[in-house]
mmCIF file of C-alpha atoms and ligand atoms in Angstrom:
data_model
loop_
_atom_site.group_PDB
_atom_site.id
_atom_site.type_symbol
_atom_site.label_atom_id
_atom_site.label_comp_id
_atom_site.label_asym_id
_atom_site.label_seq_id
_atom_site.Cartn_x
_atom_site.Cartn_y
_atom_site.Cartn_z
ATOM 1 C CA MET A 446 92.480 46.789 7.427
ATOM 2 C CA SER A 447 91.009 44.701 10.194
ATOM 3 C CA GLY A 448 87.578 43.235 10.769
ATOM 4 C CA PHE A 449 87.335 44.316 14.428
ATOM 5 C CA PRO A 450 84.050 46.175 15.039
ATOM 6 C CA ALA A 451 85.822 49.009 16.890
ATOM 7 C CA VAL A 452 88.097 49.568 13.939
ATOM 8 C CA ARG A 453 85.086 49.697 11.620
ATOM 9 C CA MET A 454 83.433 52.255 13.942
ATOM 10 C CA ARG A 455 86.540 54.437 13.820
ATOM 11 C CA ARG A 456 86.408 54.343 10.028
ATOM 12 C CA LEU A 457 82.683 55.088 9.972
ATOM 13 C CA ARG A 458 83.182 58.083 12.254
ATOM 14 C CA GLU A 459 85.472 59.643 9.682
ATOM 15 C CA ASN A 460 82.171 60.400 7.965
ATOM 16 C CA SER A 461 81.155 63.711 9.533
ATOM 17 C CA THR A 462 77.446 63.152 8.858
ATOM 18 C CA LEU A 463 77.420 59.948 10.849
ATOM 19 C CA ARG A 464 79.630 61.520 13.535
ATOM 20 C CA ASN A 465 77.024 64.209 13.932
ATOM 21 C CA MET A 466 74.116 61.746 13.930
ATOM 22 C CA LEU A 467 75.714 59.772 16.747
ATOM 23 C CA ALA A 468 76.587 62.672 19.078
ATOM 24 C CA GLU A 469 75.168 61.542 22.433
ATOM 25 C CA VAL A 470 75.495 64.882 24.187
ATOM 26 C CA THR A 471 74.971 68.227 22.540
ATOM 27 C CA ILE A 472 74.990 71.776 23.727
ATOM 28 C CA GLU A 473 72.631 74.384 22.350
ATOM 29 C CA PRO A 474 72.127 78.111 22.934
ATOM 30 C CA ARG A 475 68.713 77.420 24.499
ATOM 31 C CA GLN A 476 70.504 75.637 27.365
ATOM 32 C CA LEU A 477 72.757 78.580 28.244
ATOM 33 C CA ILE A 478 72.240 81.240 30.912
ATOM 34 C CA LEU A 479 74.200 84.498 30.769
ATOM 35 C CA PRO A 480 75.155 86.185 34.071
ATOM 36 C CA ILE A 481 74.900 89.997 33.979
ATOM 37 C CA PHE A 482 76.277 92.559 36.467
ATOM 38 C CA VAL A 483 74.048 95.619 36.807
ATOM 39 C CA CYS A 484 75.283 98.838 38.342
ATOM 40 C CA PRO A 485 73.784 102.194 39.361
ATOM 41 C CA GLY A 486 73.760 105.240 37.141
ATOM 42 C CA GLU A 487 72.949 105.872 33.510
ATOM 43 C CA GLY A 488 74.837 105.302 30.313
ATOM 44 C CA VAL A 489 77.323 102.977 32.016
ATOM 45 C CA SER A 490 79.117 100.097 30.327
ATOM 46 C CA ASP A 491 82.317 99.577 32.304
ATOM 47 C CA PRO A 492 84.669 96.742 31.473
ATOM 48 C CA ILE A 493 85.470 94.659 34.559
ATOM 49 C CA PRO A 494 89.266 94.604 34.995
ATOM 50 C CA SER A 495 89.345 91.144 36.601
ATOM 51 C CA MET A 496 87.183 89.654 33.803
ATOM 52 C CA PRO A 497 88.168 90.947 30.336
ATOM 53 C CA GLY A 498 85.176 90.704 28.001
ATOM 54 C CA VAL A 499 82.626 91.165 30.819
ATOM 55 C CA SER A 500 81.176 94.559 31.835
ATOM 56 C CA HIS A 501 79.078 96.332 34.435
ATOM 57 C CA TRP A 502 75.913 97.667 32.803
ATOM 58 C CA SER A 503 73.524 100.342 33.981
ATOM 59 C CA VAL A 504 69.846 99.454 33.540
ATOM 60 C CA ASP A 505 69.237 101.780 30.584
ATOM 61 C CA ARG A 506 72.008 100.111 28.563
ATOM 62 C CA LEU A 507 70.965 96.498 29.241
ATOM 63 C CA PRO A 508 69.426 96.171 25.756
ATOM 64 C CA GLU A 509 72.984 96.305 24.403
ATOM 65 C CA VAL A 510 73.796 93.037 26.115
ATOM 66 C CA VAL A 511 70.360 91.389 26.097
ATOM 67 C CA GLU A 512 69.497 91.924 22.419
ATOM 68 C CA PRO A 513 72.664 90.424 20.924
ATOM 69 C CA ALA A 514 72.339 87.515 23.359
ATOM 70 C CA ARG A 515 68.759 86.870 22.300
ATOM 71 C CA GLY A 516 69.848 87.185 18.686
ATOM 72 C CA ALA A 517 72.259 84.324 19.362
ATOM 73 C CA GLY A 518 69.479 82.205 20.891
ATOM 74 C CA ILE A 519 69.931 82.927 24.596
ATOM 75 C CA ASN A 520 66.793 83.811 26.509
ATOM 76 C CA ALA A 521 67.788 83.360 30.158
ATOM 77 C CA PHE A 522 69.805 85.791 32.255
ATOM 78 C CA LEU A 523 71.102 85.704 35.831
ATOM 79 C CA PHE A 524 71.448 89.067 37.571
ATOM 80 C CA PHE A 525 73.997 90.299 40.090
ATOM 81 C CA GLY A 526 73.934 93.851 41.393
ATOM 82 C CA LEU A 527 76.167 96.611 42.622
ATOM 83 C CA PRO A 528 74.059 98.629 45.087
ATOM 84 C CA THR A 529 74.328 102.357 45.791
ATOM 85 C CA TYR A 530 74.781 101.689 49.518
ATOM 86 C CA LYS A 531 75.835 98.893 51.856
ATOM 87 C CA ASP A 532 75.009 98.307 55.509
ATOM 88 C CA ALA A 533 75.399 95.572 58.110
ATOM 89 C CA ASP A 534 72.179 93.803 57.107
ATOM 90 C CA GLY A 535 72.569 94.265 53.370
ATOM 91 C CA THR A 536 69.196 96.014 53.208
ATOM 92 C CA SER A 537 69.884 97.360 49.689
ATOM 93 C CA ALA A 538 69.379 93.750 48.523
ATOM 94 C CA PHE A 539 65.613 94.160 48.995
ATOM 95 C CA ASP A 540 65.305 97.809 47.997
ATOM 96 C CA PRO A 541 63.059 98.091 44.905
ATOM 97 C CA GLU A 542 65.038 101.129 43.704
ATOM 98 C CA GLN A 543 68.322 99.234 43.453
ATOM 99 C CA PRO A 544 69.861 98.065 40.143
ATOM 100 C CA VAL A 545 68.747 94.405 40.157
ATOM 101 C CA GLN A 546 65.101 95.180 40.921
ATOM 102 C CA ARG A 547 65.077 98.024 38.383
ATOM 103 C CA ALA A 548 66.677 95.773 35.769
ATOM 104 C CA LEU A 549 64.071 93.068 36.367
ATOM 105 C CA SER A 550 61.084 95.417 35.971
ATOM 106 C CA PHE A 551 62.613 97.109 32.933
ATOM 107 C CA LEU A 552 63.364 93.852 31.090
ATOM 108 C CA ARG A 553 60.131 92.134 32.156
ATOM 109 C CA GLU A 554 58.225 94.944 30.507
ATOM 110 C CA LYS A 555 60.399 95.345 27.424
ATOM 111 C CA TYR A 556 61.024 91.730 26.356
ATOM 112 C CA PRO A 557 58.160 89.249 26.440
ATOM 113 C CA GLY A 558 59.424 85.687 26.655
ATOM 114 C CA ILE A 559 62.691 86.590 28.388
ATOM 115 C CA PHE A 560 63.544 84.395 31.398
ATOM 116 C CA LEU A 561 64.831 86.390 34.364
ATOM 117 C CA ILE A 562 66.744 84.886 37.279
ATOM 118 C CA ALA A 563 68.001 86.926 40.237
ATOM 119 C CA ASP A 564 70.937 85.925 42.432
ATOM 120 C CA THR A 565 69.634 86.045 45.995
ATOM 121 C CA CYS A 566 72.377 86.773 48.525
ATOM 122 C CA MET A 567 73.670 89.374 50.974
ATOM 123 C CA CYS A 568 77.401 89.508 50.196
ATOM 124 C CA GLU A 569 77.244 92.186 47.496
ATOM 125 C CA TYR A 570 75.009 94.335 49.718
ATOM 126 C CA ALA A 571 76.463 93.907 53.193
ATOM 127 C CA SER A 572 79.297 96.162 54.373
ATOM 128 C CA HIS A 573 81.189 93.143 55.745
ATOM 129 C CA GLY A 574 80.859 91.121 52.504
ATOM 130 C CA HIS A 575 79.547 87.959 54.147
ATOM 131 C CA CYS A 576 76.520 86.118 52.782
ATOM 132 C CA GLY A 577 74.321 86.721 55.825
ATOM 133 C CA ARG A 578 73.685 88.653 59.008
ATOM 134 C CA LEU A 579 76.567 88.551 61.464
ATOM 135 C CA SER A 580 76.332 87.477 65.115
ATOM 136 C CA PRO A 581 78.287 89.493 67.698
ATOM 137 C CA ASP A 582 81.070 86.878 67.525
ATOM 138 C CA GLY A 583 81.536 87.522 63.782
ATOM 139 C CA SER A 584 80.018 84.263 62.560
ATOM 140 C CA VAL A 585 77.011 84.281 60.226
ATOM 141 C CA ASP A 586 73.693 83.821 62.059
ATOM 142 C CA ASN A 587 71.957 81.225 59.884
ATOM 143 C CA ASP A 588 68.389 81.646 61.099
ATOM 144 C CA LYS A 589 68.311 85.459 61.226
ATOM 145 C CA THR A 590 69.734 85.472 57.709
ATOM 146 C CA LEU A 591 66.746 83.442 56.474
ATOM 147 C CA VAL A 592 64.429 86.349 57.284
ATOM 148 C CA LEU A 593 66.547 88.768 55.246
ATOM 149 C CA LEU A 594 66.942 86.372 52.317
ATOM 150 C CA SER A 595 63.194 85.855 52.161
ATOM 151 C CA LYS A 596 62.736 89.618 51.850
ATOM 152 C CA VAL A 597 65.305 89.733 49.057
ATOM 153 C CA ALA A 598 63.592 86.914 47.152
ATOM 154 C CA VAL A 599 60.153 88.510 47.530
ATOM 155 C CA SER A 600 61.419 91.895 46.308
ATOM 156 C CA GLN A 601 63.059 90.256 43.275
ATOM 157 C CA ALA A 602 59.898 88.303 42.475
ATOM 158 C CA GLU A 603 57.810 91.454 42.824
ATOM 159 C CA ALA A 604 60.157 93.227 40.419
ATOM 160 C CA GLY A 605 59.594 90.529 37.798
ATOM 161 C CA ALA A 606 61.979 87.613 38.391
ATOM 162 C CA ASP A 607 60.810 84.240 37.045
ATOM 163 C CA MET A 608 63.169 82.490 39.430
ATOM 164 C CA VAL A 609 65.272 83.436 42.411
ATOM 165 C CA ALA A 610 68.670 81.841 42.896
ATOM 166 C CA PRO A 611 69.774 81.751 46.535
ATOM 167 C CA SER A 612 73.590 81.570 46.622
ATOM 168 C CA ASP A 613 74.166 82.262 50.329
ATOM 169 C CA MET A 614 74.327 78.595 51.441
ATOM 170 C CA MET A 615 72.401 79.044 54.699
ATOM 171 C CA ASP A 616 70.569 75.941 55.876
ATOM 172 C CA GLY A 617 66.811 76.002 55.434
ATOM 173 C CA ARG A 618 66.838 78.912 52.996
ATOM 174 C CA VAL A 619 64.971 77.144 50.214
ATOM 175 C CA ALA A 620 62.080 76.260 52.537
ATOM 176 C CA ALA A 621 62.053 79.779 54.009
ATOM 177 C CA ILE A 622 62.074 81.482 50.610
ATOM 178 C CA ARG A 623 59.425 79.078 49.247
ATOM 179 C CA ALA A 624 57.144 79.865 52.181
ATOM 180 C CA ALA A 625 57.689 83.616 51.834
ATOM 181 C CA LEU A 626 56.918 83.575 48.109
ATOM 182 C CA ASP A 627 53.844 81.401 48.564
ATOM 183 C CA GLU A 628 52.551 83.638 51.312
ATOM 184 C CA LYS A 629 52.725 86.597 48.905
ATOM 185 C CA GLY A 630 50.775 84.617 46.302
ATOM 186 C CA MET A 631 53.884 84.095 44.164
ATOM 187 C CA SER A 632 53.871 80.330 44.071
ATOM 188 C CA ALA A 633 54.632 80.402 40.335
ATOM 189 C CA VAL A 634 58.051 81.945 40.976
ATOM 190 C CA GLY A 635 60.687 79.216 40.977
ATOM 191 C CA ILE A 636 63.783 78.604 43.047
ATOM 192 C CA MET A 637 67.051 77.714 41.343
ATOM 193 C CA SER A 638 69.168 77.016 44.359
ATOM 194 C CA TYR A 639 72.918 76.919 44.526
ATOM 195 C CA ALA A 640 72.616 73.459 46.005
ATOM 196 C CA ALA A 641 76.166 72.203 45.618
ATOM 197 C CA LYS A 642 78.257 75.337 46.087
ATOM 198 C CA LEU A 643 81.800 74.684 47.137
ATOM 199 C CA ALA A 644 84.169 76.940 49.048
ATOM 200 C CA SER A 645 86.266 77.645 45.966
ATOM 201 C CA ALA A 646 89.244 79.706 44.837
ATOM 202 C CA PHE A 647 87.537 80.027 41.462
ATOM 203 C CA TYR A 648 85.206 82.841 42.628
ATOM 204 C CA GLY A 649 88.184 85.232 42.876
ATOM 205 C CA PRO A 650 87.541 87.357 39.776
ATOM 206 C CA PHE A 651 83.811 87.607 40.639
ATOM 207 C CA ARG A 652 84.495 89.054 44.069
ATOM 208 C CA ASP A 653 86.408 91.897 42.429
ATOM 209 C CA ALA A 654 83.656 92.319 39.839
ATOM 210 C CA ALA A 655 80.855 92.368 42.403
ATOM 211 C CA GLY A 656 82.789 94.028 45.228
ATOM 212 C CA SER A 657 81.736 91.131 47.442
ATOM 213 C CA ALA A 658 84.950 89.817 49.005
ATOM 214 C CA PRO A 659 84.500 89.303 52.762
ATOM 215 C CA SER A 660 86.206 92.083 54.741
ATOM 216 C CA PHE A 661 87.476 89.453 57.214
ATOM 217 C CA GLY A 662 87.597 85.668 57.338
ATOM 218 C CA ASP A 663 86.262 83.536 54.488
ATOM 219 C CA ARG A 664 83.160 81.588 53.503
ATOM 220 C CA ARG A 665 84.332 78.155 54.576
ATOM 221 C CA GLY A 666 81.838 78.187 57.451
ATOM 222 C CA TYR A 667 78.884 78.056 55.057
ATOM 223 C CA GLN A 668 80.179 76.959 51.659
ATOM 224 C CA LEU A 669 80.900 73.256 51.182
ATOM 225 C CA PRO A 670 84.327 71.608 51.565
ATOM 226 C CA PRO A 671 85.668 70.316 48.211
ATOM 227 C CA THR A 672 87.139 67.329 50.088
ATOM 228 C CA ASN A 673 83.688 65.994 51.117
ATOM 229 C CA PRO A 674 81.644 64.610 48.230
ATOM 230 C CA ARG A 675 79.170 62.709 50.439
ATOM 231 C CA GLU A 676 78.451 65.809 52.488
ATOM 232 C CA ILE A 677 78.024 67.876 49.306
ATOM 233 C CA ILE A 678 75.474 65.421 47.899
ATOM 234 C CA ARG A 679 73.602 65.258 51.206
ATOM 235 C CA ASP A 680 73.446 69.052 51.432
ATOM 236 C CA ALA A 681 72.335 69.439 47.816
ATOM 237 C CA LEU A 682 69.546 66.895 48.199
ATOM 238 C CA MET A 683 68.251 68.834 51.200
ATOM 239 C CA ASP A 684 67.573 71.771 48.861
ATOM 240 C CA ALA A 685 65.591 69.402 46.635
ATOM 241 C CA ASP A 686 63.548 68.225 49.643
ATOM 242 C CA GLU A 687 62.867 71.815 50.663
ATOM 243 C CA GLY A 688 61.293 72.571 47.296
ATOM 244 C CA ALA A 689 64.033 73.780 44.949
ATOM 245 C CA ASP A 690 63.013 73.555 41.287
ATOM 246 C CA ILE A 691 66.483 73.475 39.716
ATOM 247 C CA LEU A 692 69.786 72.652 41.454
ATOM 248 C CA ILE A 693 73.005 74.531 40.658
ATOM 249 C CA VAL A 694 76.392 72.823 40.846
ATOM 250 C CA LYS A 695 79.279 75.250 41.222
ATOM 251 C CA PRO A 696 82.076 75.616 40.171
ATOM 252 C CA ALA A 697 81.019 73.370 37.286
ATOM 253 C CA GLY A 698 84.357 72.191 35.882
ATOM 254 C CA PRO A 699 85.882 71.152 39.229
ATOM 255 C CA CYS A 700 82.540 69.517 40.208
ATOM 256 C CA LEU A 701 81.750 67.285 37.233
ATOM 257 C CA ASP A 702 81.767 64.260 39.558
ATOM 258 C CA ILE A 703 79.275 65.957 41.862
ATOM 259 C CA ALA A 704 76.918 66.747 38.972
ATOM 260 C CA ALA A 705 77.167 63.153 37.736
ATOM 261 C CA ARG A 706 76.355 61.795 41.182
ATOM 262 C CA LEU A 707 73.466 64.213 41.668
ATOM 263 C CA ARG A 708 72.127 63.238 38.244
ATOM 264 C CA GLU A 709 71.704 59.687 39.573
ATOM 265 C CA ARG A 710 70.051 60.845 42.799
ATOM 266 C CA THR A 711 67.457 63.400 41.709
ATOM 267 C CA SER A 712 65.207 63.911 38.735
ATOM 268 C CA LEU A 713 65.282 67.704 39.139
ATOM 269 C CA PRO A 714 66.985 69.687 36.382
ATOM 270 C CA LEU A 715 70.621 70.554 37.109
ATOM 271 C CA ALA A 716 72.503 73.700 36.105
ATOM 272 C CA GLY A 717 76.312 73.784 36.045
ATOM 273 C CA TYR A 718 77.816 77.217 36.719
ATOM 274 C CA ALA A 719 81.164 77.798 34.982
ATOM 275 C CA VAL A 720 82.291 80.544 37.383
ATOM 276 C CA SER A 721 84.512 83.601 37.007
ATOM 277 C CA GLY A 722 87.760 81.712 37.673
ATOM 278 C CA GLU A 723 86.930 79.101 35.057
ATOM 279 C CA TYR A 724 86.103 81.923 32.650
ATOM 280 C CA MET A 725 89.479 83.550 33.297
ATOM 281 C CA MET A 726 91.382 80.283 33.063
ATOM 282 C CA ILE A 727 90.009 79.666 29.584
ATOM 283 C CA ARG A 728 90.005 83.335 28.495
ATOM 284 C CA SER A 729 93.679 83.729 29.438
ATOM 285 C CA ALA A 730 94.670 80.515 27.706
ATOM 286 C CA ILE A 731 92.843 81.626 24.560
ATOM 287 C CA SER A 732 94.438 85.096 24.694
ATOM 288 C CA SER A 733 97.913 83.669 24.985
ATOM 289 C CA GLY A 734 97.293 81.405 22.015
ATOM 290 C CA ALA A 735 97.560 78.223 24.102
ATOM 291 C CA LEU A 736 94.019 77.075 23.278
ATOM 292 C CA ASP A 737 91.903 77.119 20.160
ATOM 293 C CA ARG A 738 88.952 79.310 21.127
ATOM 294 C CA GLU A 739 86.114 77.535 19.362
ATOM 295 C CA ARG A 740 87.157 74.003 20.161
ATOM 296 C CA ALA A 741 87.986 74.791 23.784
ATOM 297 C CA LEU A 742 84.659 76.540 24.429
ATOM 298 C CA ILE A 743 82.609 73.761 22.887
ATOM 299 C CA GLU A 744 84.537 70.985 24.627
ATOM 300 C CA TYR A 745 84.524 72.622 28.065
ATOM 301 C CA HIS A 746 80.805 73.354 28.091
ATOM 302 C CA THR A 747 79.899 70.004 26.535
ATOM 303 C CA ALA A 748 81.733 68.307 29.409
ATOM 304 C CA ILE A 749 79.408 70.127 31.822
ATOM 305 C CA ARG A 750 76.411 68.855 29.875
ATOM 306 C CA ARG A 751 77.910 65.355 29.775
ATOM 307 C CA SER A 752 78.236 65.341 33.560
ATOM 308 C CA GLY A 753 74.442 65.498 33.721
ATOM 309 C CA CYS A 754 73.642 69.223 33.699
ATOM 310 C CA ASP A 755 70.620 70.304 31.683
ATOM 311 C CA LEU A 756 71.647 73.952 31.753
ATOM 312 C CA VAL A 757 74.961 75.779 31.760
ATOM 313 C CA ILE A 758 75.462 79.198 33.354
ATOM 314 C CA THR A 759 78.487 80.787 31.685
ATOM 315 C CA TYR A 760 80.065 84.176 30.962
ATOM 316 C CA PHE A 761 80.911 82.692 27.547
ATOM 317 C CA ALA A 762 77.208 82.185 26.742
ATOM 318 C CA VAL A 763 76.981 84.645 23.845
ATOM 319 C CA GLU A 764 80.350 83.758 22.387
ATOM 320 C CA LEU A 765 79.563 80.056 22.621
ATOM 321 C CA ALA A 766 76.058 80.461 21.196
ATOM 322 C CA ARG A 767 77.519 82.281 18.207
ATOM 323 C CA ILE A 768 80.038 79.505 17.612
ATOM 324 C CA LEU A 769 77.271 76.898 17.857
ATOM 325 C CA GLY A 770 74.994 78.833 15.534
ATOM 326 C CA ALA A 771 77.634 79.546 12.876
HETATM 327 C C1 PBG B 1577 77.363 85.255 45.872
HETATM 328 C C2 PBG B 1577 77.886 84.586 44.668
HETATM 329 C C3 PBG B 1577 79.220 84.325 44.305
HETATM 330 C C4 PBG B 1577 79.191 83.773 43.036
HETATM 331 C C5 PBG B 1577 77.863 83.671 42.665
HETATM 332 N N1 PBG B 1577 77.069 84.163 43.673
HETATM 333 C C6 PBG B 1577 80.460 84.633 45.022
HETATM 334 C C7 PBG B 1577 80.869 83.901 46.213
HETATM 335 O O1 PBG B 1577 80.222 83.009 46.717
HETATM 336 O O2 PBG B 1577 81.910 84.318 46.725
HETATM 337 C C8 PBG B 1577 80.393 83.384 42.238
HETATM 338 C C9 PBG B 1577 80.229 83.483 40.759
HETATM 339 C C10 PBG B 1577 81.485 83.486 39.978
HETATM 340 O O3 PBG B 1577 82.607 83.325 40.496
HETATM 341 O O4 PBG B 1577 81.362 83.639 38.749
HETATM 342 N N2 PBG B 1577 77.324 84.508 47.031
#
């Protein structure tokens, strides 16, 4: 035995009650947001091949995913959609008859107290798979895209979204969407902007799931370079200045430093998005027996909270909430 204080602390922490009392960072189901992919049709629940454990759901079957999630303590959902048609301007993104808008109205009506967030972008709806309107030279036209994105946000808010989540990464989109919502009298609808969204390899499985891979080129023209932390922070803080209510950091695991730096620079809530590639990394390691499922899920998501994120968007939300609640 030794009288060093650190040694005493180690001994004291062997007491699980004290260990629990002293936990500085915790993660709770109420802090989790579950992404959901909605598709056209009826009676559909189709497993997504690139993301085992995640499915495409038609609107009528959404209760099968929403009710168990709410049972586990999760009340917030982020919607992505597979439209019935695609065109150059991604006009199905603001069509009230498309899956996301139908899902929002259906759930708004059916579940009081549910918190609905809609991903606001063009890539799943545009035939070319880019996040905005293309110029003749094939680059994305930032300013013309703002007009389309504003229409998407307004249609999602009209359908019942509590918040819209622009993920396109155009400059000025938060201000444009804020103005469009306010003009329609929807100033109570919030904006959760993908403020620090990096050009990342970790979106791979999602692009298969959402059919949103660009048909040519990549997104490095508008998503942020992982090599440039100062630029990422500057860009993210611009969203805050434009009126964003919550800032998303994505992909969460590879961006813990970014979240920690943003935490020091803004008092807005932060949400870390553990994206499809992070999901698959962990899912595969669990499936092969390399990782202990419960410990790995708790540790990974706690690290995102520890980096300064208030909320965590994760495909593991229900599984994690059940572990936490057990
Ligand atoms: C749409 C969008 C993407 C993701 C969220 N919104 C794909 C992308 O930017 O290519 C990725 C989510 C994930 O990988 O889980 N712009």
